């Protein structure tokens, strides 16, 4: 498309932070050290996980870059970046999480297919841009619309990014029109991340941010927005990112039997210590993140040192120096909370964390109960083993 192109090879990739753990080079997929996630409430851009499906698109002429709005609408049009920027700007603090976060733990039960993420395929950022609801009003779709006059009920986002799963076609995904036209859903066409212009890895010049939903729906390098009758038929909507039971394997899978995954379930992970880490006897600080999809808050995070027989409640924070109250108007409803508890370690100890959200959803105890062939949505209790020995902790 004019102004931006998706290269066919990887010779012009952007610079990446040297501390990132690279899970794949072509396409580039990487996550930060887990300890980086609890160093600040807002994840630095360079340490935000990177999930890509092909070479990073290149912007040649920003002034000629545009997004086409088309489909089952009365007034299709083309929007340039200056048109998007002329709309009211909103800053939304939202956590994005790959559906495959914590896949490595699931692969220890049985083999799964997918990028081998640890606990850091997640990040929290302040996204700046125009609300999709305002953009859709420009083509005659009012707020809180479930269907257009021509029968459009879903909004499809098509990327410049080309991927092998689409046989060289573009990456794409969709959300319901009712969500797209709801200003309270805070769906953005974002051009800023943490107060700076988006960088190439994160979707420059324009990306979609769908808060509370798995990261696969927040399409980067936006090419077009299509209002369609049925949900997107792209590979990553129809043949990936669906939740199957442990009984389904690659011989009996029926992709059409499940809906595409949207909201992510309640999740938590310990980040201040690694699994099987040596610690000195005494006090150890346990820090991590907890988050739930759909705008649900985190009601509590529990820590156990005896396999789940007894629990203590961790403290929860979001913005520095502000008391966190789940689903209070002072809290960021789309963002994670950081938790902390101090434990006393006198012997080799398995530390367990589990979170409970504002709808009383709780993480399942065992990874075996949520195992699935694609290794997505591992939200089981998070466990790290601490061994007594010499350590700087």
Tab-separated table of C-alpha atoms in Angstrom:
chain	number	residue	atom	x	y	z
A	1	UNK	CA	0.000	0.000	0.000
A	2	UNK	CA	1.172	3.619	-0.484
A	3	UNK	CA	3.564	4.807	2.217
A	4	UNK	CA	4.210	1.453	3.873
A	5	UNK	CA	5.364	-1.950	2.671
A	6	UNK	CA	5.910	-5.411	4.065
A	7	UNK	CA	9.371	-6.623	3.010
A	8	UNK	CA	9.878	-10.182	1.825
A	9	UNK	CA	12.993	-10.835	3.934
A	10	UNK	CA	14.576	-9.865	7.260
A	11	UNK	CA	17.521	-7.645	6.306
A	12	UNK	CA	15.943	-4.409	7.615
A	13	UNK	CA	14.769	-5.449	11.072
A	14	UNK	CA	14.885	-2.803	13.849
A	15	UNK	CA	17.364	-2.836	16.730
A	16	UNK	CA	16.214	-4.779	19.813
A	17	UNK	CA	17.235	-4.604	23.477
A	18	UNK	CA	20.062	-7.060	24.220
A	19	UNK	CA	18.417	-8.432	27.367
A	20	UNK	CA	15.413	-9.833	25.472
A	21	UNK	CA	15.104	-13.607	25.434
A	22	UNK	CA	14.768	-14.508	21.754
A	23	UNK	CA	12.363	-17.367	21.113
A	24	UNK	CA	12.524	-17.089	17.319
A	25	UNK	CA	14.575	-14.896	14.971
A	26	UNK	CA	12.656	-15.077	11.684
A	27	UNK	CA	10.019	-13.938	12.426
A	28	UNK	CA	11.320	-12.221	15.542
A	29	UNK	CA	9.599	-13.226	18.795
A	30	UNK	CA	11.105	-12.284	22.145
A	31	UNK	CA	10.249	-11.576	25.771
A	32	UNK	CA	12.071	-9.661	28.520
A	33	UNK	CA	13.554	-11.213	31.673
A	34	UNK	CA	10.717	-11.824	34.111
A	35	UNK	CA	12.337	-9.510	36.680
A	36	UNK	CA	11.905	-6.571	34.249
A	37	UNK	CA	8.122	-6.871	34.466
A	38	UNK	CA	7.977	-5.874	38.137
A	39	UNK	CA	10.500	-3.040	37.938
A	40	UNK	CA	7.750	-0.575	36.988
A	41	UNK	CA	3.979	-0.454	36.530
A	42	UNK	CA	4.366	0.676	32.913
A	43	UNK	CA	6.587	-1.614	30.860
A	44	UNK	CA	9.389	0.201	29.001
A	45	UNK	CA	8.903	0.018	25.236
A	46	UNK	CA	12.241	-1.733	24.651
A	47	UNK	CA	11.302	-4.434	27.180
A	48	UNK	CA	7.774	-5.041	25.905
A	49	UNK	CA	7.381	-8.523	24.426
A	50	UNK	CA	7.527	-8.812	20.654
A	51	UNK	CA	5.252	-11.170	18.705
A	52	UNK	CA	5.604	-11.048	14.934
A	53	UNK	CA	4.579	-13.230	11.987
A	54	UNK	CA	6.854	-11.884	9.280
A	55	UNK	CA	9.432	-9.177	8.480
A	56	UNK	CA	8.660	-5.830	10.147
A	57	UNK	CA	6.908	-3.441	7.714
A	58	UNK	CA	8.763	-0.339	6.555
A	59	UNK	CA	7.232	3.142	6.281
A	60	UNK	CA	8.594	4.991	3.243
A	61	UNK	CA	6.287	8.035	3.158
A	62	UNK	CA	4.185	8.698	6.260
A	63	UNK	CA	2.194	11.442	4.532
A	64	UNK	CA	0.879	9.009	1.926
A	65	UNK	CA	0.016	6.269	4.421
A	66	UNK	CA	-3.738	5.733	4.803
A	67	UNK	CA	-6.293	3.309	6.208
A	68	UNK	CA	-9.303	2.284	4.136
A	69	UNK	CA	-12.691	1.964	5.867
A	70	UNK	CA	-14.975	-0.191	3.774
A	71	UNK	CA	-17.456	-3.075	3.834
A	72	UNK	CA	-21.115	-3.078	4.831
A	73	UNK	CA	-21.326	0.682	5.375
A	74	UNK	CA	-22.953	3.538	3.483
A	75	UNK	CA	-19.948	5.834	3.220
A	76	UNK	CA	-16.608	4.073	2.658
A	77	UNK	CA	-13.612	6.370	2.899
A	78	UNK	CA	-9.858	6.592	3.198
A	79	UNK	CA	-8.275	8.098	6.296
A	80	UNK	CA	-4.764	9.492	6.419
A	81	UNK	CA	-2.739	9.639	9.606
A	82	UNK	CA	-3.502	13.374	9.924
A	83	UNK	CA	-7.230	12.529	9.896
A	84	UNK	CA	-6.767	10.059	12.754
A	85	UNK	CA	-4.704	12.551	14.716
A	86	UNK	CA	-7.369	15.243	14.269
A	87	UNK	CA	-9.839	13.192	16.320
A	88	UNK	CA	-9.892	13.484	20.137
A	89	UNK	CA	-6.851	11.728	21.584
A	90	UNK	CA	-7.238	9.274	24.459
A	91	UNK	CA	-4.577	7.660	26.614
A	92	UNK	CA	-5.541	4.169	27.773
A	93	UNK	CA	-3.365	2.130	30.115
A	94	UNK	CA	-3.835	-1.463	29.032
A	95	UNK	CA	-2.056	-4.783	29.388
A	96	UNK	CA	-1.494	-6.836	26.256
A	97	UNK	CA	-0.824	-10.539	26.667
A	98	UNK	CA	-0.099	-13.197	24.082
A	99	UNK	CA	-2.531	-16.100	24.376
A	100	UNK	CA	0.530	-18.371	24.521
A	101	UNK	CA	2.014	-16.725	27.613
A	102	UNK	CA	3.403	-19.441	29.960
A	103	UNK	CA	3.313	-22.020	27.162
A	104	UNK	CA	6.626	-23.588	28.274
A	105	UNK	CA	5.025	-24.872	31.475
A	106	UNK	CA	2.226	-26.455	29.475
A	107	UNK	CA	4.730	-28.137	27.148
A	108	UNK	CA	6.229	-29.970	30.141
A	109	UNK	CA	2.969	-31.899	30.511
A	110	UNK	CA	2.649	-32.877	26.834
A	111	UNK	CA	4.030	-31.467	23.605
A	112	UNK	CA	2.318	-28.364	22.261
A	113	UNK	CA	2.845	-26.281	19.127
A	114	UNK	CA	3.827	-22.638	19.347
A	115	UNK	CA	6.416	-20.110	20.445
A	116	UNK	CA	8.044	-21.198	23.714
A	117	UNK	CA	7.005	-18.321	25.964
A	118	UNK	CA	7.920	-18.248	29.641
A	119	UNK	CA	5.918	-15.781	31.805
A	120	UNK	CA	6.875	-12.556	30.011
A	121	UNK	CA	4.756	-12.549	26.843
A	122	UNK	CA	2.859	-9.719	28.499
A	123	UNK	CA	3.332	-6.019	29.102
A	124	UNK	CA	1.524	-2.940	30.338
A	125	UNK	CA	1.655	0.313	28.373
A	126	UNK	CA	-0.049	3.675	27.999
A	127	UNK	CA	-1.487	3.668	24.493
A	128	UNK	CA	-2.373	6.965	22.849
A	129	UNK	CA	-4.677	7.425	19.897
A	130	UNK	CA	-8.221	7.836	18.620
A	131	UNK	CA	-11.111	5.703	19.793
A	132	UNK	CA	-12.342	3.316	17.132
A	133	UNK	CA	-15.879	4.368	18.039
A	134	UNK	CA	-15.054	7.936	16.932
A	135	UNK	CA	-13.463	6.675	13.698
A	136	UNK	CA	-16.529	4.607	12.843
A	137	UNK	CA	-18.757	7.635	13.406
A	138	UNK	CA	-16.918	9.251	10.475
A	139	UNK	CA	-18.475	6.637	8.174
A	140	UNK	CA	-21.942	6.972	9.665
A	141	UNK	CA	-21.926	4.254	12.336
A	142	UNK	CA	-23.259	5.666	15.639
A	143	UNK	CA	-21.965	4.655	19.041
A	144	UNK	CA	-23.402	1.475	20.559
A	145	UNK	CA	-24.371	-0.025	17.209
A	146	UNK	CA	-24.736	-3.798	16.960
A	147	UNK	CA	-25.506	-3.961	13.238
A	148	UNK	CA	-25.277	-1.591	10.292
A	149	UNK	CA	-28.199	-1.083	7.927
A	150	UNK	CA	-26.371	-3.274	5.416
A	151	UNK	CA	-25.933	-6.120	7.910
A	152	UNK	CA	-22.422	-5.480	9.243
A	153	UNK	CA	-21.935	-7.000	12.701
A	154	UNK	CA	-18.162	-7.367	12.968
A	155	UNK	CA	-15.161	-5.109	12.405
A	156	UNK	CA	-12.175	-6.698	10.695
A	157	UNK	CA	-8.646	-5.284	10.959
A	158	UNK	CA	-6.262	-6.114	8.119
A	159	UNK	CA	-2.508	-5.638	8.507
A	160	UNK	CA	0.274	-4.800	6.093
A	161	UNK	CA	2.071	-7.751	7.734
A	162	UNK	CA	2.252	-10.808	5.473
A	163	UNK	CA	2.466	-14.254	7.017
A	164	UNK	CA	2.907	-17.841	5.885
A	165	UNK	CA	-0.208	-18.994	7.760
A	166	UNK	CA	-2.265	-16.850	5.372
A	167	UNK	CA	-0.322	-18.239	2.377
A	168	UNK	CA	1.468	-14.925	2.034
A	169	UNK	CA	-1.673	-12.891	2.643
A	170	UNK	CA	-2.149	-10.320	5.390
A	171	UNK	CA	-2.588	-10.963	9.096
A	172	UNK	CA	-6.139	-10.104	10.143
A	173	UNK	CA	-8.596	-10.373	13.030
A	174	UNK	CA	-11.975	-8.997	14.061
A	175	UNK	CA	-14.090	-7.938	17.015
A	176	UNK	CA	-17.883	-7.518	17.278
A	177	UNK	CA	-19.262	-4.206	16.016
A	178	UNK	CA	-20.995	-3.709	19.368
A	179	UNK	CA	-17.576	-3.671	21.054
A	180	UNK	CA	-15.983	-1.492	18.386
A	181	UNK	CA	-18.678	1.194	18.690
A	182	UNK	CA	-18.750	1.239	22.495
A	183	UNK	CA	-16.660	4.173	23.757
A	184	UNK	CA	-16.385	2.478	27.154
A	185	UNK	CA	-14.587	-0.481	25.540
A	186	UNK	CA	-11.662	1.894	24.841
A	187	UNK	CA	-10.672	0.224	21.558
A	188	UNK	CA	-8.017	2.476	20.059
A	189	UNK	CA	-6.349	3.193	16.780
A	190	UNK	CA	-3.076	3.918	18.538
A	191	UNK	CA	-0.144	5.956	17.242
A	192	UNK	CA	1.664	6.374	20.571
A	193	UNK	CA	3.058	4.016	23.209
A	194	UNK	CA	4.178	5.357	26.589
A	195	UNK	CA	4.001	8.934	25.318
A	196	UNK	CA	6.200	8.311	22.276
A	197	UNK	CA	5.453	7.572	18.640
A	198	UNK	CA	4.964	3.850	18.089
A	199	UNK	CA	8.162	2.118	17.044
A	200	UNK	CA	8.304	-0.354	14.165
A	201	UNK	CA	8.127	-3.484	16.318
A	202	UNK	CA	4.911	-2.311	17.938
A	203	UNK	CA	2.976	-1.246	14.856
A	204	UNK	CA	4.232	2.100	13.516
A	205	UNK	CA	2.527	4.097	12.186
A	206	UNK	CA	-0.880	2.814	13.400
A	207	UNK	CA	-2.165	-0.203	15.244
A	208	UNK	CA	-5.305	-1.432	16.943
A	209	UNK	CA	-5.379	-1.889	20.715
A	210	UNK	CA	-8.281	-3.988	22.024
A	211	UNK	CA	-8.049	-3.852	25.836
A	212	UNK	CA	-8.910	-6.928	27.892
A	213	UNK	CA	-8.614	-9.259	24.889
A	214	UNK	CA	-5.810	-11.609	23.852
A	215	UNK	CA	-3.057	-9.787	21.999
A	216	UNK	CA	-3.778	-11.532	18.690
A	217	UNK	CA	-6.759	-9.206	18.114
A	218	UNK	CA	-4.713	-5.990	18.507
A	219	UNK	CA	-3.568	-5.851	14.892
A	220	UNK	CA	-0.374	-3.918	14.108
A	221	UNK	CA	0.570	-1.985	10.939
A	222	UNK	CA	-3.040	-1.318	10.051
A	223	UNK	CA	-3.949	-1.373	6.351
A	224	UNK	CA	-7.759	-1.478	6.309
A	225	UNK	CA	-10.844	-1.710	8.496
A	226	UNK	CA	-13.723	-3.717	7.061
A	227	UNK	CA	-17.246	-3.914	8.462
A	228	UNK	CA	-18.382	-7.477	7.726
A	229	UNK	CA	-21.407	-9.687	8.406
A	230	UNK	CA	-19.588	-12.591	10.080
A	231	UNK	CA	-16.426	-12.725	12.143
A	232	UNK	CA	-13.127	-12.626	10.261
A	233	UNK	CA	-12.322	-15.861	8.426
A	234	UNK	CA	-8.552	-15.415	8.718
A	235	UNK	CA	-6.280	-18.211	9.951
A	236	UNK	CA	-5.673	-16.706	13.389
A	237	UNK	CA	-9.405	-16.328	14.010
A	238	UNK	CA	-10.558	-19.677	12.660
A	239	UNK	CA	-7.650	-22.131	12.976
A	240	UNK	CA	-5.725	-20.821	15.954
A	241	UNK	CA	-6.232	-19.186	19.366
A	242	UNK	CA	-9.181	-21.328	20.351
A	243	UNK	CA	-9.563	-23.152	23.663
A	244	UNK	CA	-9.860	-26.940	23.322
A	245	UNK	CA	-10.049	-29.547	26.093
A	246	UNK	CA	-7.139	-31.907	26.854
A	247	UNK	CA	-8.916	-34.729	24.979
A	248	UNK	CA	-8.536	-32.991	21.598
A	249	UNK	CA	-5.467	-33.836	19.526
A	250	UNK	CA	-4.270	-33.068	15.995
A	251	UNK	CA	-6.109	-36.132	14.649
A	252	UNK	CA	-9.576	-35.288	15.978
A	253	UNK	CA	-9.549	-31.487	16.151
A	254	UNK	CA	-12.562	-29.667	14.683
A	255	UNK	CA	-11.694	-25.966	14.529
A	256	UNK	CA	-15.279	-25.000	13.683
A	257	UNK	CA	-16.527	-26.382	17.002
A	258	UNK	CA	-15.057	-23.496	19.022
A	259	UNK	CA	-15.402	-19.737	18.936
A	260	UNK	CA	-12.293	-17.562	18.614
A	261	UNK	CA	-10.843	-16.667	22.000
A	262	UNK	CA	-11.395	-13.039	22.961
A	263	UNK	CA	-11.129	-12.058	26.674
A	264	UNK	CA	-8.154	-13.564	28.479
A	265	UNK	CA	-8.812	-15.393	31.773
A	266	UNK	CA	-7.497	-14.363	35.185
A	267	UNK	CA	-3.725	-14.802	35.300
A	268	UNK	CA	-0.776	-14.231	37.639
A	269	UNK	CA	2.934	-15.013	37.707
A	270	UNK	CA	5.842	-14.616	40.106
A	271	UNK	CA	8.583	-12.510	38.534
A	272	UNK	CA	11.056	-11.480	41.261
A	273	UNK	CA	12.602	-14.948	41.476
A	274	UNK	CA	13.261	-17.644	38.897
A	275	UNK	CA	12.125	-21.235	39.136
A	276	UNK	CA	14.693	-23.414	40.932
A	277	UNK	CA	16.580	-20.419	42.327
A	278	UNK	CA	19.065	-20.515	45.197
A	279	UNK	CA	18.216	-18.221	48.110
A	280	UNK	CA	19.651	-17.571	51.550
A	281	UNK	CA	17.600	-18.511	54.611
A	282	UNK	CA	15.433	-15.624	55.793
A	283	UNK	CA	13.119	-13.069	54.230
A	284	UNK	CA	12.477	-13.217	50.496
A	285	UNK	CA	10.350	-10.725	48.573
A	286	UNK	CA	7.889	-12.331	46.162
A	287	UNK	CA	6.704	-9.950	43.443
A	288	UNK	CA	4.708	-10.492	40.282
A	289	UNK	CA	1.775	-9.433	38.147
A	290	UNK	CA	-1.905	-10.345	38.084
A	291	UNK	CA	-4.441	-9.444	35.414
A	292	UNK	CA	-7.837	-10.451	34.092
A	293	UNK	CA	-9.578	-9.808	30.801
A	294	UNK	CA	-12.773	-7.952	29.978
A	295	UNK	CA	-12.006	-5.064	32.342
A	296	UNK	CA	-12.340	-7.237	35.437
A	297	UNK	CA	-10.243	-6.116	38.399
A	298	UNK	CA	-8.033	-8.238	40.636
A	299	UNK	CA	-9.759	-8.869	43.950
A	300	UNK	CA	-6.800	-10.578	45.583
A	301	UNK	CA	-3.574	-12.497	45.022
A	302	UNK	CA	-2.822	-15.405	47.352
A	303	UNK	CA	0.576	-16.900	48.158
A	304	UNK	CA	1.148	-20.416	49.520
A	305	UNK	CA	4.301	-22.152	50.756
A	306	UNK	CA	2.758	-25.551	51.532
A	307	UNK	CA	1.191	-26.729	48.301
A	308	UNK	CA	-2.008	-24.727	48.704
A	309	UNK	CA	-3.031	-25.830	52.188
A	310	UNK	CA	-2.557	-22.363	53.649
A	311	UNK	CA	-2.475	-18.968	51.979
A	312	UNK	CA	-1.467	-15.391	52.743
A	313	UNK	CA	-2.716	-12.407	50.808
A	314	UNK	CA	-0.235	-10.296	48.871
A	315	UNK	CA	-0.457	-6.516	48.598
A	316	UNK	CA	-1.631	-5.120	45.244
A	317	UNK	CA	-0.658	-1.871	43.542
A	318	UNK	CA	-1.082	-0.137	40.209
A	319	UNK	CA	-0.074	3.507	40.044
A	320	UNK	CA	2.745	4.432	42.425
A	321	UNK	CA	1.625	5.845	45.777
A	322	UNK	CA	-2.052	5.109	45.079
A	323	UNK	CA	-4.074	2.489	46.929
A	324	UNK	CA	-5.517	-0.063	44.507
A	325	UNK	CA	-9.221	-0.898	44.756
A	326	UNK	CA	-10.570	-3.427	42.271
A	327	UNK	CA	-12.878	-1.807	39.668
A	328	UNK	CA	-12.763	1.587	41.433
A	329	UNK	CA	-12.774	4.632	39.171
A	330	UNK	CA	-9.268	5.481	40.420
A	331	UNK	CA	-7.919	2.218	39.005
A	332	UNK	CA	-6.921	1.303	35.453
A	333	UNK	CA	-9.520	-1.312	34.543
A	334	UNK	CA	-7.614	-2.687	31.543
A	335	UNK	CA	-4.249	-2.954	33.292
A	336	UNK	CA	-2.450	-5.460	35.440
A	337	UNK	CA	-1.755	-5.076	39.141
A	338	UNK	CA	1.630	-5.748	40.682
A	339	UNK	CA	1.639	-7.836	43.841
A	340	UNK	CA	4.153	-8.315	46.623
A	341	UNK	CA	4.491	-10.511	49.691
A	342	UNK	CA	7.446	-11.169	52.006
A	343	UNK	CA	7.983	-14.795	52.960
A	344	UNK	CA	10.319	-16.473	55.431
A	345	UNK	CA	12.326	-19.277	53.831
A	346	UNK	CA	14.024	-21.811	56.110
A	347	UNK	CA	14.039	-24.813	53.787
A	348	UNK	CA	13.614	-25.658	50.109
A	349	UNK	CA	10.180	-24.266	49.317
A	350	UNK	CA	7.752	-24.209	46.412
A	351	UNK	CA	6.077	-20.803	46.272
A	352	UNK	CA	2.636	-20.678	44.651
A	353	UNK	CA	0.684	-17.646	43.448
A	354	UNK	CA	-2.962	-17.537	42.374
A	355	UNK	CA	-5.201	-14.604	41.574
A	356	UNK	CA	-8.935	-14.046	41.973
A	357	UNK	CA	-10.694	-11.447	39.820
A	358	UNK	CA	-13.692	-9.242	40.586
A	359	UNK	CA	-16.101	-11.850	39.162
A	360	UNK	CA	-14.631	-14.458	41.570
A	361	UNK	CA	-12.881	-16.284	38.729
A	362	UNK	CA	-9.819	-18.051	40.107
A	363	UNK	CA	-6.823	-19.669	38.455
A	364	UNK	CA	-7.070	-23.461	38.155
A	365	UNK	CA	-4.754	-25.492	40.347
A	366	UNK	CA	-3.073	-27.722	37.773
A	367	UNK	CA	-1.760	-27.122	34.273
A	368	UNK	CA	-2.995	-30.618	33.311
A	369	UNK	CA	-6.599	-29.444	33.607
A	370	UNK	CA	-6.120	-26.669	31.038
A	371	UNK	CA	-3.627	-28.396	28.723
A	372	UNK	CA	-4.457	-27.967	25.047
A	373	UNK	CA	-2.620	-28.854	21.863
A	374	UNK	CA	-1.734	-25.239	21.020
A	375	UNK	CA	-0.536	-24.405	24.513
A	376	UNK	CA	-2.705	-21.329	24.929
A	377	UNK	CA	-4.228	-19.782	28.040
A	378	UNK	CA	-2.085	-21.478	30.665
A	379	UNK	CA	-3.537	-19.745	33.689
A	380	UNK	CA	-2.822	-22.460	36.247
A	381	UNK	CA	-1.340	-21.609	39.645
A	382	UNK	CA	2.152	-20.247	39.118
A	383	UNK	CA	4.884	-22.104	40.989
A	384	UNK	CA	8.581	-21.411	41.613
A	385	UNK	CA	10.969	-23.597	43.583
A	386	UNK	CA	13.387	-21.884	45.970
A	387	UNK	CA	16.393	-23.886	47.173
A	388	UNK	CA	18.529	-22.925	50.140
A	389	UNK	CA	22.088	-21.981	49.243
A	390	UNK	CA	24.334	-19.031	48.472
A	391	UNK	CA	22.519	-16.164	46.785
A	392	UNK	CA	22.437	-12.399	46.485
A	393	UNK	CA	18.723	-12.409	47.428
